[in-house]
CSV table of C-alpha atoms and ligand atoms in Angstrom, one decimal:
chain,number,residue,atom,x,y,z
A,30,UNK,CA,-2.1,5.5,-0.7
A,31,UNK,CA,-1.5,2.7,1.8
A,32,UNK,CA,-3.8,0.0,3.1
A,33,UNK,CA,-3.4,0.2,6.9
A,34,UNK,CA,-4.8,-2.1,9.6
A,35,UNK,CA,-7.0,-0.9,12.5
A,36,UNK,CA,-6.8,-2.8,15.8
A,37,UNK,CA,-10.1,-4.4,14.9
A,38,UNK,CA,-8.3,-6.1,12.1
A,39,UNK,CA,-10.1,-4.1,9.4
A,40,UNK,CA,-8.0,-2.7,6.6
A,41,UNK,CA,-8.7,0.8,5.4
A,42,UNK,CA,-7.2,2.9,2.6
A,43,UNK,CA,-5.1,5.7,4.1
A,44,UNK,CA,-4.2,8.8,2.0
A,45,UNK,CA,-0.5,9.5,1.8
A,46,UNK,CA,-1.1,13.1,0.8
A,47,UNK,CA,-2.9,16.2,2.2
A,48,UNK,CA,-5.1,18.7,0.6
A,49,UNK,CA,-3.6,22.2,0.4
A,50,UNK,CA,-5.9,23.7,-2.2
A,51,UNK,CA,-9.5,22.9,-2.4
A,52,UNK,CA,-12.4,23.6,-4.8
A,53,UNK,CA,-16.0,24.2,-3.6
A,54,UNK,CA,-18.5,21.7,-4.9
A,55,UNK,CA,-22.1,22.2,-5.7
A,56,UNK,CA,-24.9,19.6,-5.2
A,57,UNK,CA,-28.1,20.9,-6.8
A,58,UNK,CA,-31.4,19.6,-5.5
A,59,UNK,CA,-32.9,16.5,-7.2
A,60,UNK,CA,-35.6,18.4,-9.2
A,61,UNK,CA,-32.9,20.7,-10.6
A,62,UNK,CA,-30.7,17.7,-11.5
A,63,UNK,CA,-33.6,16.1,-13.4
A,64,UNK,CA,-34.1,19.4,-15.4
A,65,UNK,CA,-30.3,19.6,-16.1
A,66,UNK,CA,-30.2,16.0,-17.3
A,67,UNK,CA,-33.1,16.7,-19.7
A,68,UNK,CA,-31.3,19.8,-21.0
A,69,UNK,CA,-28.2,17.7,-21.5
A,70,UNK,CA,-30.1,15.3,-23.7
A,71,UNK,CA,-29.5,12.5,-21.2
A,72,UNK,CA,-25.8,12.6,-22.1
A,73,UNK,CA,-23.5,13.1,-19.2
A,74,UNK,CA,-20.9,14.7,-21.5
A,75,UNK,CA,-23.3,17.6,-22.1
A,76,UNK,CA,-23.8,18.5,-18.4
A,77,UNK,CA,-22.2,21.7,-17.2
A,78,UNK,CA,-19.7,21.0,-14.4
A,79,UNK,CA,-21.3,23.6,-12.3
A,80,UNK,CA,-24.3,21.3,-12.0
A,81,UNK,CA,-22.2,18.3,-11.1
A,82,UNK,CA,-21.4,17.2,-7.6
A,83,UNK,CA,-18.7,14.5,-8.0
A,84,UNK,CA,-17.3,14.4,-11.5
A,85,UNK,CA,-16.5,10.8,-12.2
A,86,UNK,CA,-16.8,11.2,-16.0
A,87,UNK,CA,-13.1,10.6,-16.6
A,88,UNK,CA,-9.6,10.6,-15.3
A,89,UNK,CA,-8.6,12.7,-18.3
A,90,UNK,CA,-6.9,15.9,-17.2
A,91,UNK,CA,-8.6,15.6,-13.8
A,92,UNK,CA,-6.0,13.9,-11.5
A,93,UNK,CA,-5.0,16.2,-8.7
A,94,UNK,CA,-1.6,17.9,-9.4
A,95,UNK,CA,1.1,18.0,-6.8
A,96,UNK,CA,2.9,21.0,-5.3
A,97,UNK,CA,6.0,20.0,-7.2
A,98,UNK,CA,4.1,20.0,-10.5
A,99,UNK,CA,2.8,23.6,-9.9
A,100,UNK,CA,6.3,24.7,-8.8
A,101,UNK,CA,7.7,23.3,-12.1
A,102,UNK,CA,5.2,25.2,-14.2
A,103,UNK,CA,6.8,28.4,-13.1
A,104,UNK,CA,10.0,27.6,-14.9
A,105,UNK,CA,8.4,26.9,-18.2
A,106,UNK,CA,10.4,28.3,-21.1
A,107,UNK,CA,7.9,29.8,-23.6
A,108,UNK,CA,10.2,29.9,-26.6
A,109,UNK,CA,8.7,28.7,-29.9
A,110,UNK,CA,11.7,26.7,-30.9
A,111,UNK,CA,14.4,25.0,-28.8
A,112,UNK,CA,12.6,25.5,-25.5
A,113,UNK,CA,14.4,24.3,-22.4
A,114,UNK,CA,11.1,22.8,-21.2
A,115,UNK,CA,11.1,20.4,-24.2
A,116,UNK,CA,14.6,19.1,-23.3
A,117,UNK,CA,13.6,18.7,-19.6
A,118,UNK,CA,10.6,16.6,-20.6
A,119,UNK,CA,12.6,14.7,-23.2
A,120,UNK,CA,15.2,13.8,-20.6
A,121,UNK,CA,12.6,12.4,-18.2
A,122,UNK,CA,10.9,10.4,-20.9
A,123,UNK,CA,14.2,9.0,-22.0
A,124,UNK,CA,15.1,8.1,-18.4
A,125,UNK,CA,11.7,6.4,-17.7
A,126,UNK,CA,11.1,4.5,-20.9
A,127,UNK,CA,14.7,4.3,-22.2
A,128,UNK,CA,13.7,5.2,-25.7
A,129,UNK,CA,15.7,7.4,-28.0
A,130,UNK,CA,13.3,9.9,-29.5
A,131,UNK,CA,10.4,11.9,-28.2
A,132,UNK,CA,7.8,13.7,-30.4
A,133,UNK,CA,5.3,16.0,-28.6
A,134,UNK,CA,1.6,16.1,-29.5
A,135,UNK,CA,-1.3,17.9,-28.0
A,136,UNK,CA,-3.0,14.9,-26.5
A,137,UNK,CA,-3.3,11.1,-26.8
A,138,UNK,CA,-5.6,11.0,-29.9
A,139,UNK,CA,-3.2,13.4,-31.7
A,140,UNK,CA,-0.5,10.7,-31.2
A,141,UNK,CA,-2.9,8.1,-32.6
A,142,UNK,CA,-3.5,10.4,-35.6
A,143,UNK,CA,0.2,10.6,-36.4
A,144,UNK,CA,0.9,6.9,-35.8
A,145,UNK,CA,-2.0,5.9,-38.0
A,146,UNK,CA,-0.9,8.2,-40.8
A,147,UNK,CA,2.5,6.6,-41.1
A,148,UNK,CA,1.5,2.9,-40.4
A,149,UNK,CA,-2.0,2.4,-41.6
A,150,UNK,CA,-2.7,1.8,-45.3
A,151,UNK,CA,-6.1,1.0,-46.7
A,152,UNK,CA,-7.1,-2.7,-46.3
A,153,UNK,CA,-4.6,-3.4,-43.5
A,154,UNK,CA,-5.6,-4.5,-40.0
A,155,UNK,CA,-4.4,-3.4,-36.6
A,156,UNK,CA,-4.5,-6.2,-34.1
A,157,UNK,CA,-4.9,-5.2,-30.4
A,158,UNK,CA,-6.0,-6.4,-27.1
A,159,UNK,CA,-8.9,-3.9,-27.2
A,160,UNK,CA,-9.6,-0.7,-29.0
A,161,UNK,CA,-10.1,2.7,-27.5
A,162,UNK,CA,-12.7,5.0,-29.2
A,163,UNK,CA,-10.3,7.5,-30.7
A,164,UNK,CA,-7.8,4.9,-31.6
A,165,UNK,CA,-10.3,3.0,-33.7
A,166,UNK,CA,-11.6,6.2,-35.3
A,167,UNK,CA,-8.1,7.2,-36.5
A,168,UNK,CA,-7.3,3.8,-37.9
A,169,UNK,CA,-10.6,3.5,-39.7
A,170,UNK,CA,-10.3,7.0,-41.1
A,171,UNK,CA,-7.0,5.9,-42.7
A,172,UNK,CA,-8.9,2.9,-44.3
A,173,UNK,CA,-7.6,0.3,-41.9
A,174,UNK,CA,-9.5,-2.2,-39.7
A,175,UNK,CA,-9.3,-3.0,-36.1
A,176,UNK,CA,-9.4,-6.5,-34.7
A,177,UNK,CA,-9.5,-7.3,-31.0
A,178,UNK,CA,-7.7,-10.3,-29.7
A,179,UNK,CA,-8.2,-9.9,-26.0
A,180,UNK,CA,-8.4,-13.2,-24.0
A,181,UNK,CA,-12.0,-14.5,-23.8
A,182,UNK,CA,-12.1,-14.0,-20.1
A,183,UNK,CA,-11.4,-10.2,-20.7
A,184,UNK,CA,-15.0,-9.7,-21.8
A,185,UNK,CA,-16.5,-11.6,-18.9
A,186,UNK,CA,-17.8,-9.2,-16.3
A,187,UNK,CA,-17.0,-11.4,-13.4
A,188,UNK,CA,-13.7,-13.2,-13.2
A,189,UNK,CA,-10.8,-13.9,-10.9
A,190,UNK,CA,-8.1,-13.6,-13.5
A,191,UNK,CA,-5.6,-11.0,-12.4
A,192,UNK,CA,-4.8,-9.8,-16.0
A,193,UNK,CA,-8.0,-9.7,-17.9
A,194,UNK,CA,-6.5,-7.1,-20.4
A,195,UNK,CA,-4.1,-9.7,-21.8
A,196,UNK,CA,-3.7,-10.4,-25.5
A,197,UNK,CA,-4.8,-13.9,-26.5
A,198,UNK,CA,-1.4,-15.2,-27.8
A,199,UNK,CA,-2.9,-18.1,-29.8
A,200,UNK,CA,-5.3,-15.7,-31.5
A,201,UNK,CA,-2.4,-13.4,-32.2
A,202,UNK,CA,-0.5,-16.2,-33.9
A,203,UNK,CA,-3.6,-17.4,-35.7
A,204,UNK,CA,-4.5,-13.9,-37.1
A,205,UNK,CA,-1.0,-13.3,-38.3
A,206,UNK,CA,-1.1,-16.5,-40.2
A,207,UNK,CA,-4.6,-15.9,-41.5
A,208,UNK,CA,-4.2,-12.3,-42.6
A,209,UNK,CA,-0.5,-12.5,-43.6
A,210,UNK,CA,2.0,-10.3,-41.8
A,211,UNK,CA,2.2,-7.8,-44.7
A,212,UNK,CA,-1.5,-7.0,-44.1
A,213,UNK,CA,-1.1,-6.2,-40.5
A,214,UNK,CA,-0.2,-2.5,-40.0
A,215,UNK,CA,0.7,-2.9,-36.4
A,216,UNK,CA,-0.1,-4.7,-33.2
A,217,UNK,CA,-1.2,-2.5,-30.3
A,218,UNK,CA,-1.2,-3.2,-26.6
A,219,UNK,CA,-3.3,-0.9,-24.5
A,220,UNK,CA,-2.3,-0.7,-20.9
A,221,UNK,CA,-5.1,-0.7,-18.4
A,222,UNK,CA,-7.7,-1.4,-21.1
A,223,UNK,CA,-10.1,1.5,-20.9
A,224,UNK,CA,-13.3,0.2,-22.4
A,225,UNK,CA,-13.4,-3.2,-20.7
A,226,UNK,CA,-13.1,-2.1,-17.1
A,227,UNK,CA,-9.6,-0.8,-16.6
A,228,UNK,CA,-8.1,-4.3,-16.7
A,229,UNK,CA,-4.3,-4.6,-16.7
A,230,UNK,CA,-1.9,-6.5,-19.0
A,231,UNK,CA,0.8,-8.6,-17.5
A,232,UNK,CA,4.5,-8.2,-18.2
A,233,UNK,CA,4.6,-11.9,-19.2
A,234,UNK,CA,1.9,-11.2,-21.9
A,235,UNK,CA,3.7,-8.0,-23.0
A,236,UNK,CA,7.0,-10.0,-23.4
A,237,UNK,CA,5.3,-12.8,-25.3
A,238,UNK,CA,3.5,-10.4,-27.7
A,239,UNK,CA,6.8,-8.5,-28.3
A,240,UNK,CA,8.7,-11.8,-29.0
A,241,UNK,CA,6.1,-12.8,-31.7
A,242,UNK,CA,6.0,-9.3,-33.3
A,243,UNK,CA,9.8,-9.1,-33.4
A,244,UNK,CA,10.0,-12.6,-35.0
A,245,UNK,CA,7.5,-11.7,-37.6
A,246,UNK,CA,8.8,-8.1,-38.2
A,247,UNK,CA,5.5,-6.5,-37.2
A,248,UNK,CA,5.6,-3.1,-35.4
A,249,UNK,CA,4.4,-3.2,-31.8
A,250,UNK,CA,2.8,-0.1,-30.5
A,251,UNK,CA,2.0,0.5,-26.8
A,252,UNK,CA,-0.7,2.9,-25.6
A,253,UNK,CA,0.7,3.9,-22.2
A,254,UNK,CA,-2.2,6.4,-21.4
A,255,UNK,CA,-3.4,4.2,-18.5
A,256,UNK,CA,0.0,2.8,-17.6
A,257,UNK,CA,0.1,4.1,-14.0
A,258,UNK,CA,-2.6,1.7,-12.8
A,259,UNK,CA,-1.2,-1.1,-14.9
A,260,UNK,CA,2.2,-0.6,-13.3
A,261,UNK,CA,0.6,-0.9,-9.9
A,262,UNK,CA,-1.1,-4.2,-10.9
A,263,UNK,CA,2.1,-5.6,-12.4
A,264,UNK,CA,3.9,-4.9,-9.1
A,265,UNK,CA,1.1,-6.2,-6.9
A,266,UNK,CA,-0.3,-9.1,-8.9
A,267,UNK,CA,2.8,-10.5,-10.8
A,268,UNK,CA,5.1,-12.2,-8.3
A,269,UNK,CA,8.3,-11.6,-10.2
A,270,UNK,CA,7.9,-7.9,-9.8
A,271,UNK,CA,7.0,-7.6,-6.1
A,272,UNK,CA,10.4,-6.2,-5.3
A,273,UNK,CA,11.2,-4.5,-8.6
A,274,UNK,CA,11.2,-0.7,-8.8
A,275,UNK,CA,8.4,0.8,-10.8
A,276,UNK,CA,10.9,2.6,-13.0
A,277,UNK,CA,12.6,-0.8,-13.8
A,278,UNK,CA,9.2,-2.2,-14.9
A,279,UNK,CA,8.6,0.8,-17.1
A,280,UNK,CA,12.0,0.5,-18.7
A,281,UNK,CA,11.5,-3.1,-19.5
A,282,UNK,CA,8.2,-2.2,-21.3
A,283,UNK,CA,10.3,0.4,-23.2
A,284,UNK,CA,12.7,-2.2,-24.4
A,285,UNK,CA,9.9,-4.4,-25.7
A,286,UNK,CA,8.2,-1.8,-27.9
A,287,UNK,CA,8.7,-0.1,-31.3
A,288,UNK,CA,6.5,2.8,-30.4
A,289,UNK,CA,5.0,4.1,-27.1
A,290,UNK,CA,2.5,6.8,-27.0
A,291,UNK,CA,0.5,8.4,-24.1
A,292,UNK,CA,-2.1,10.9,-23.1
A,293,UNK,CA,-0.4,13.2,-20.6
A,294,UNK,CA,-3.9,14.0,-19.4
A,295,UNK,CA,-3.8,10.6,-17.7
A,296,UNK,CA,-0.2,9.4,-17.5
A,297,UNK,CA,1.6,12.4,-16.1
A,298,UNK,CA,-1.5,14.0,-14.4
A,299,UNK,CA,-1.2,17.0,-16.6
A,300,UNK,CA,-2.3,17.7,-20.2
A,301,UNK,CA,-0.7,16.9,-23.5
A,302,UNK,CA,0.7,13.8,-25.1
A,303,UNK,CA,3.7,12.3,-26.7
A,304,UNK,CA,5.2,9.5,-28.9
A,305,UNK,CA,8.4,7.7,-28.2
A,306,UNK,CA,10.4,5.4,-30.4
A,307,UNK,CA,14.0,4.3,-31.0
A,308,UNK,CA,13.3,3.5,-34.7
A,309,UNK,CA,15.1,6.1,-36.9
A,310,UNK,CA,12.9,5.4,-39.9
A,311,UNK,CA,9.6,5.8,-38.1
A,312,UNK,CA,10.9,8.8,-36.2
A,313,UNK,CA,11.8,10.7,-39.3
A,314,UNK,CA,8.4,10.0,-40.9
A,315,UNK,CA,6.4,11.0,-37.8
A,316,UNK,CA,8.6,14.0,-37.2
A,317,UNK,CA,7.4,15.6,-40.5
A,318,UNK,CA,3.8,15.5,-39.3
A,319,UNK,CA,4.3,17.2,-35.9
A,320,UNK,CA,4.8,20.7,-37.2
A,321,UNK,CA,1.9,20.2,-39.7
A,322,UNK,CA,-0.8,19.0,-37.3
A,323,UNK,CA,0.5,19.8,-33.8
A,324,UNK,CA,3.0,22.6,-33.5
A,325,UNK,CA,6.7,23.0,-33.8
A,326,UNK,CA,8.9,20.1,-32.7
A,327,UNK,CA,9.6,21.4,-29.3
A,328,UNK,CA,6.1,22.0,-28.1
A,329,UNK,CA,3.7,20.0,-30.4
A,330,UNK,CA,0.6,21.9,-29.5
A,331,UNK,CA,1.1,21.8,-25.8
A,332,UNK,CA,1.6,24.7,-23.4
A,333,UNK,CA,5.1,24.6,-22.0
A,334,UNK,CA,3.6,24.8,-18.5
A,335,UNK,CA,1.8,21.6,-19.0
A,336,UNK,CA,5.0,20.0,-20.4
A,337,UNK,CA,6.8,21.0,-17.2
A,338,UNK,CA,3.9,19.5,-15.1
A,339,UNK,CA,4.0,16.3,-17.2
A,340,UNK,CA,7.8,15.9,-16.6
A,341,UNK,CA,7.3,16.0,-12.9
A,342,UNK,CA,4.0,14.0,-13.0
A,343,UNK,CA,5.8,11.2,-14.8
A,344,UNK,CA,8.5,11.0,-12.2
A,345,UNK,CA,5.8,10.9,-9.5
A,346,UNK,CA,4.2,8.0,-11.4
A,347,UNK,CA,7.2,6.0,-10.4
A,348,UNK,CA,6.1,6.1,-6.8
A,349,UNK,CA,3.8,3.4,-5.4
A,350,UNK,CA,2.3,5.9,-2.9
A,351,UNK,CA,1.1,7.9,-5.8
A,352,UNK,CA,-0.1,5.3,-8.3
A,353,UNK,CA,-1.8,3.1,-5.7
A,354,UNK,CA,-4.4,5.7,-4.9
A,355,UNK,CA,-6.9,5.1,-7.8
A,356,UNK,CA,-6.8,1.2,-7.6
A,357,UNK,CA,-7.2,1.3,-3.8
A,358,UNK,CA,-10.2,3.6,-4.0
A,359,UNK,CA,-11.7,1.7,-6.9
A,360,UNK,CA,-11.5,-1.4,-4.8
A,361,UNK,CA,-13.1,0.4,-1.8
A,362,UNK,CA,-16.0,1.5,-3.9
A,363,UNK,CA,-16.5,-1.8,-5.7
A,364,UNK,CA,-16.3,-3.8,-2.5
A,365,UNK,CA,-19.0,-1.7,-0.9
A,366,UNK,CA,-21.2,-2.0,-4.0
A,367,UNK,CA,-20.7,-5.8,-4.2
A,368,UNK,CA,-21.7,-6.1,-0.6
A,369,UNK,CA,-25.1,-4.5,-1.6
A,370,UNK,CA,-25.5,-6.9,-4.5
A,371,UNK,CA,-24.6,-4.3,-7.2
A,372,UNK,CA,-23.0,-6.1,-10.2
A,373,UNK,CA,-19.5,-4.7,-10.8
A,374,UNK,CA,-16.6,-5.7,-13.0
A,375,UNK,CA,-14.2,-8.1,-11.2
A,376,UNK,CA,-11.4,-8.3,-10.5
A,377,UNK,CA,-11.5,-4.6,-9.6
A,378,UNK,CA,-9.3,-2.7,-12.1
A,379,UNK,CA,-7.9,0.7,-12.5
A,380,UNK,CA,-9.3,4.0,-13.7
A,381,UNK,CA,-12.7,3.7,-12.0
A,382,UNK,CA,-15.3,1.4,-10.6
A,383,UNK,CA,-17.2,-0.2,-13.5
A,384,UNK,CA,-20.9,-1.1,-13.0
A,385,UNK,CA,-22.4,-3.8,-15.2
A,386,UNK,CA,-25.4,-2.1,-16.6
A,387,UNK,CA,-26.5,-5.1,-18.6
A,388,UNK,CA,-27.3,-7.0,-15.4
A,389,UNK,CA,-28.2,-3.8,-13.4
A,390,UNK,CA,-30.8,-2.9,-16.0
A,391,UNK,CA,-31.6,-6.3,-17.5
A,392,UNK,CA,-35.1,-5.1,-18.3
A,393,UNK,CA,-33.6,-2.6,-20.9
A,394,UNK,CA,-32.5,-4.0,-24.3
A,395,UNK,CA,-29.1,-2.9,-25.6
A,396,UNK,CA,-30.8,-0.9,-28.4
A,397,UNK,CA,-32.2,1.3,-25.7
A,398,UNK,CA,-28.8,1.9,-24.1
A,399,UNK,CA,-29.0,0.5,-20.6
A,400,UNK,CA,-25.6,2.0,-19.6
A,401,UNK,CA,-26.5,5.4,-20.9
A,402,UNK,CA,-29.8,5.2,-19.0
A,403,UNK,CA,-28.1,4.2,-15.8
A,404,UNK,CA,-25.5,7.0,-16.0
A,405,UNK,CA,-28.4,9.5,-16.4
A,406,UNK,CA,-30.4,7.9,-13.5
A,407,UNK,CA,-27.3,8.1,-11.3
A,408,UNK,CA,-26.9,11.8,-12.0
A,409,UNK,CA,-30.6,12.4,-11.1
A,410,UNK,CA,-30.2,10.4,-7.9
A,411,UNK,CA,-26.9,11.8,-6.7
A,412,UNK,CA,-25.4,14.6,-8.8
A,413,UNK,CA,-22.6,12.1,-9.6
A,414,UNK,CA,-21.5,12.2,-13.2
A,415,UNK,CA,-20.3,8.8,-14.6
A,416,UNK,CA,-19.7,7.8,-18.2
A,417,UNK,CA,-21.5,5.3,-20.5
A,418,UNK,CA,-19.2,2.7,-21.9
A,419,UNK,CA,-21.4,0.5,-23.9
A,420,UNK,CA,-23.5,0.4,-27.1
A,421,UNK,CA,-23.9,4.2,-27.1
A,422,UNK,CA,-20.1,4.5,-27.3
A,423,UNK,CA,-20.0,2.3,-30.4
A,424,UNK,CA,-20.4,3.4,-34.0
A,425,UNK,CA,-23.3,2.0,-36.1
A,426,UNK,CA,-22.5,-0.7,-38.6
A,427,UNK,CA,-22.1,0.5,-42.2
A,428,UNK,CA,-25.8,-0.6,-42.9
A,429,UNK,CA,-27.0,1.6,-40.1
A,430,UNK,CA,-27.8,-1.2,-37.6
A,431,UNK,CA,-26.7,-0.9,-34.1
A,432,UNK,CA,-23.3,-2.4,-33.2
A,433,UNK,CA,-24.1,-3.9,-29.8
A,434,UNK,CA,-21.2,-3.5,-27.4
A,435,UNK,CA,-19.7,-6.6,-25.8
A,436,UNK,CA,-20.0,-5.0,-22.4
A,437,UNK,CA,-22.5,-2.4,-21.1
A,438,UNK,CA,-20.7,-0.5,-18.4
A,439,UNK,CA,-21.1,2.6,-16.4
A,440,UNK,CA,-17.7,3.9,-15.4
A,441,UNK,CA,-17.3,5.9,-12.3
A,442,UNK,CA,-13.8,7.2,-12.8
A,443,UNK,CA,-11.7,7.9,-9.7
A,444,UNK,CA,-9.1,10.5,-10.7
A,445,UNK,CA,-6.1,10.3,-8.5
A,446,UNK,CA,-6.1,12.1,-5.2
A,447,UNK,CA,-9.3,14.1,-5.9
A,448,UNK,CA,-12.0,12.5,-3.8
A,449,UNK,CA,-12.3,11.6,-0.1
A,450,UNK,CA,-13.4,8.3,1.4
A,451,UNK,CA,-16.7,9.9,2.6
A,452,UNK,CA,-17.5,11.0,-1.0
A,453,UNK,CA,-16.9,7.5,-2.1
A,454,UNK,CA,-19.3,6.2,0.5
A,455,UNK,CA,-21.9,8.7,-0.7
A,456,UNK,CA,-21.6,7.3,-4.2
A,457,UNK,CA,-21.9,3.7,-2.9
A,458,UNK,CA,-25.0,4.6,-1.0
A,459,UNK,CA,-26.8,6.3,-3.9
A,460,UNK,CA,-25.8,3.5,-6.4
A,461,UNK,CA,-27.2,1.0,-3.9
A,462,UNK,CA,-30.5,2.9,-3.7
A,463,UNK,CA,-30.7,3.0,-7.5
A,464,UNK,CA,-30.1,-0.7,-7.6
A,465,UNK,CA,-33.0,-1.3,-5.2
A,466,UNK,CA,-35.2,0.8,-7.5
A,467,UNK,CA,-33.6,-0.3,-10.8
A,468,UNK,CA,-37.0,-1.3,-12.3
A,469,UNK,CA,-37.9,2.4,-12.3
A,470,UNK,CA,-35.1,3.1,-14.8
A,471,UNK,CA,-36.1,3.0,-18.5
A,472,UNK,CA,-34.4,3.2,-21.8
A,473,UNK,CA,-33.2,6.1,-24.1
A,474,UNK,CA,-33.5,6.9,-27.7
A,475,UNK,CA,-31.5,9.3,-29.9
A,476,UNK,CA,-33.1,12.6,-30.9
A,477,UNK,CA,-29.8,13.9,-32.5
A,478,UNK,CA,-27.3,11.3,-33.5
A,479,UNK,CA,-23.9,12.4,-35.0
A,480,UNK,CA,-22.2,9.9,-37.3
A,481,UNK,CA,-18.7,10.0,-35.7
A,482,UNK,CA,-18.1,9.5,-32.0
A,483,UNK,CA,-21.8,10.0,-31.3
A,484,UNK,CA,-21.4,9.5,-27.5
A,485,UNK,CA,-19.6,12.8,-27.1
A,486,UNK,CA,-22.2,15.2,-28.4
A,487,UNK,CA,-25.3,13.2,-29.3
A,488,UNK,CA,-28.6,14.0,-27.6
A,489,UNK,CA,-31.2,11.5,-26.4
A,490,UNK,CA,-34.6,11.4,-24.7
A,491,UNK,CA,-36.1,9.0,-22.2
A,492,UNK,CA,-38.5,6.4,-23.5
A,493,UNK,CA,-41.6,7.0,-21.4
A,494,UNK,CA,-41.7,9.1,-18.3
A,495,UNK,CA,-39.3,7.1,-16.1
A,496,UNK,CA,-37.2,10.0,-15.0
A,497,UNK,CA,-40.3,11.6,-13.3
A,498,UNK,CA,-41.2,8.4,-11.6
A,499,UNK,CA,-37.7,7.9,-10.4
A,500,UNK,CA,-37.6,11.4,-9.1
A,501,UNK,CA,-40.9,10.9,-7.2
A,502,UNK,CA,-39.5,7.8,-5.5
A,503,UNK,CA,-36.3,9.7,-4.6
A,504,UNK,CA,-38.3,12.4,-2.9
A,505,UNK,CA,-40.3,9.8,-1.0
A,506,UNK,CA,-37.2,8.1,0.3
A,507,UNK,CA,-34.8,11.0,0.9
A,508,UNK,CA,-37.3,13.8,1.7
A,509,UNK,CA,-35.7,17.2,1.0
A,510,UNK,CA,-32.2,15.9,1.5
A,511,UNK,CA,-29.9,16.6,-1.4
B,260,PLP,C1,-7.8,8.8,-23.1
B,260,PLP,C2,-7.1,7.8,-23.9
B,260,PLP,C3,-6.6,8.1,-25.1
B,260,PLP,C4,-6.8,9.4,-25.8
B,260,PLP,O1,-6.1,10.4,-25.1
B,260,PLP,P1,-6.6,11.9,-25.1
B,260,PLP,O2,-5.5,12.7,-24.4
B,260,PLP,O3,-7.9,12.0,-24.4
B,260,PLP,O4,-6.7,12.3,-26.5
B,260,PLP,C5,-6.0,7.0,-25.8
B,260,PLP,N1,-5.9,5.8,-25.3
B,260,PLP,C6,-6.4,5.5,-24.1
B,260,PLP,C7,-6.3,4.1,-23.5
B,260,PLP,C8,-7.0,6.5,-23.3
B,260,PLP,O5,-7.5,6.2,-22.1
């Protein structure tokens, strides 16, 4: 992606790729969308993709793959043990991150499972800039606790700080002192903080966190799942790196960490995951768990074709033309929304455009899941599938009360090189329409609430008949247009 100037002086995002394979999309009429949303229990995870127009649920496994990735898949070596594919992927990872060992796992959460098994003991705490849903679940399953020490500004919807994902260094020092380093199982930095708007972490902050952890002898773990966007922001927002190659930035991160893990569904634009370390002790403890939970050491539950695609995808991540696509489209959508008064997270981050549902639906209390309701309303109004990232994505407190999320967001993920600019404009137009009619959106209540990770499979119902009223207004304004 490149931002190019028109003669008018206007800057527009220009794709540095072309489409060679396309997939037909389906946009069902509004009355069908309402019916499908109802069937899905007002949970966008439970929609069938055949009923979705633009799938902005997630970037997980949905980035467009390149011709070179598909070509590489043809050379996959399907041997159970000692596959050549494993050694190709290992070599790329070693080159990019500069770490000694690579352990394959079937996806990011599988890496979290293995890391939590060896590092978390009951009663210990993991300090991190911010949690991710599956990360927290694995740590708490092992009897540990999670504590977030993101800078205060990170939880403000509107800000001008370029690195809102940063760890609060004073809080880090304070918590190490308060808890005692022996009670801290590890410190974790999440690149491109998923749950708080795809906000990046600066290299300066990564360096400082690493310096403290090394001095205290605390293990430092880096979740690189959303590293691609974060690399783009380090290069474009941190002066020191304006002329530094992406691969050099990545290697520096490698030098500062004890463990790096990633979801190859995101980083690598493929599927799978992996853990990297140079620590002999941790490596040998984790290695034992791979054949037990994942698969033999040289495939770890992944298909070798996906491993080949990951190896190429990782190398392509070192190219600014590739990794700039999501952040530039996120900015294009967010700018358009802001111009129409829609509250969005600023500065614009990676991963997707994040709408502030708390302000958008200020008439809905957090107990009635404003972000979940907005995601459902958006599907009804447009066939666009976003994801709730708010109270619904939290787990209840042990006493059964709601744990109110710090941010109520609807995330419109923009997987890399998937959508066109006109599709982005369509999304902006429908969101703006919803904003004008926001008072018509009402709350949701659970009808089927699972205990663990309830947002994935839980079902809800609307409180009152707001979806019908919204639908009626849609027909008035758009006629029989889809
Ligand atoms: C998606 C994600 C994970 C989990 O990866 P999966 O491959 O979906 O299991 C972990 N951390 C972050 C930051 C993520 O975005």
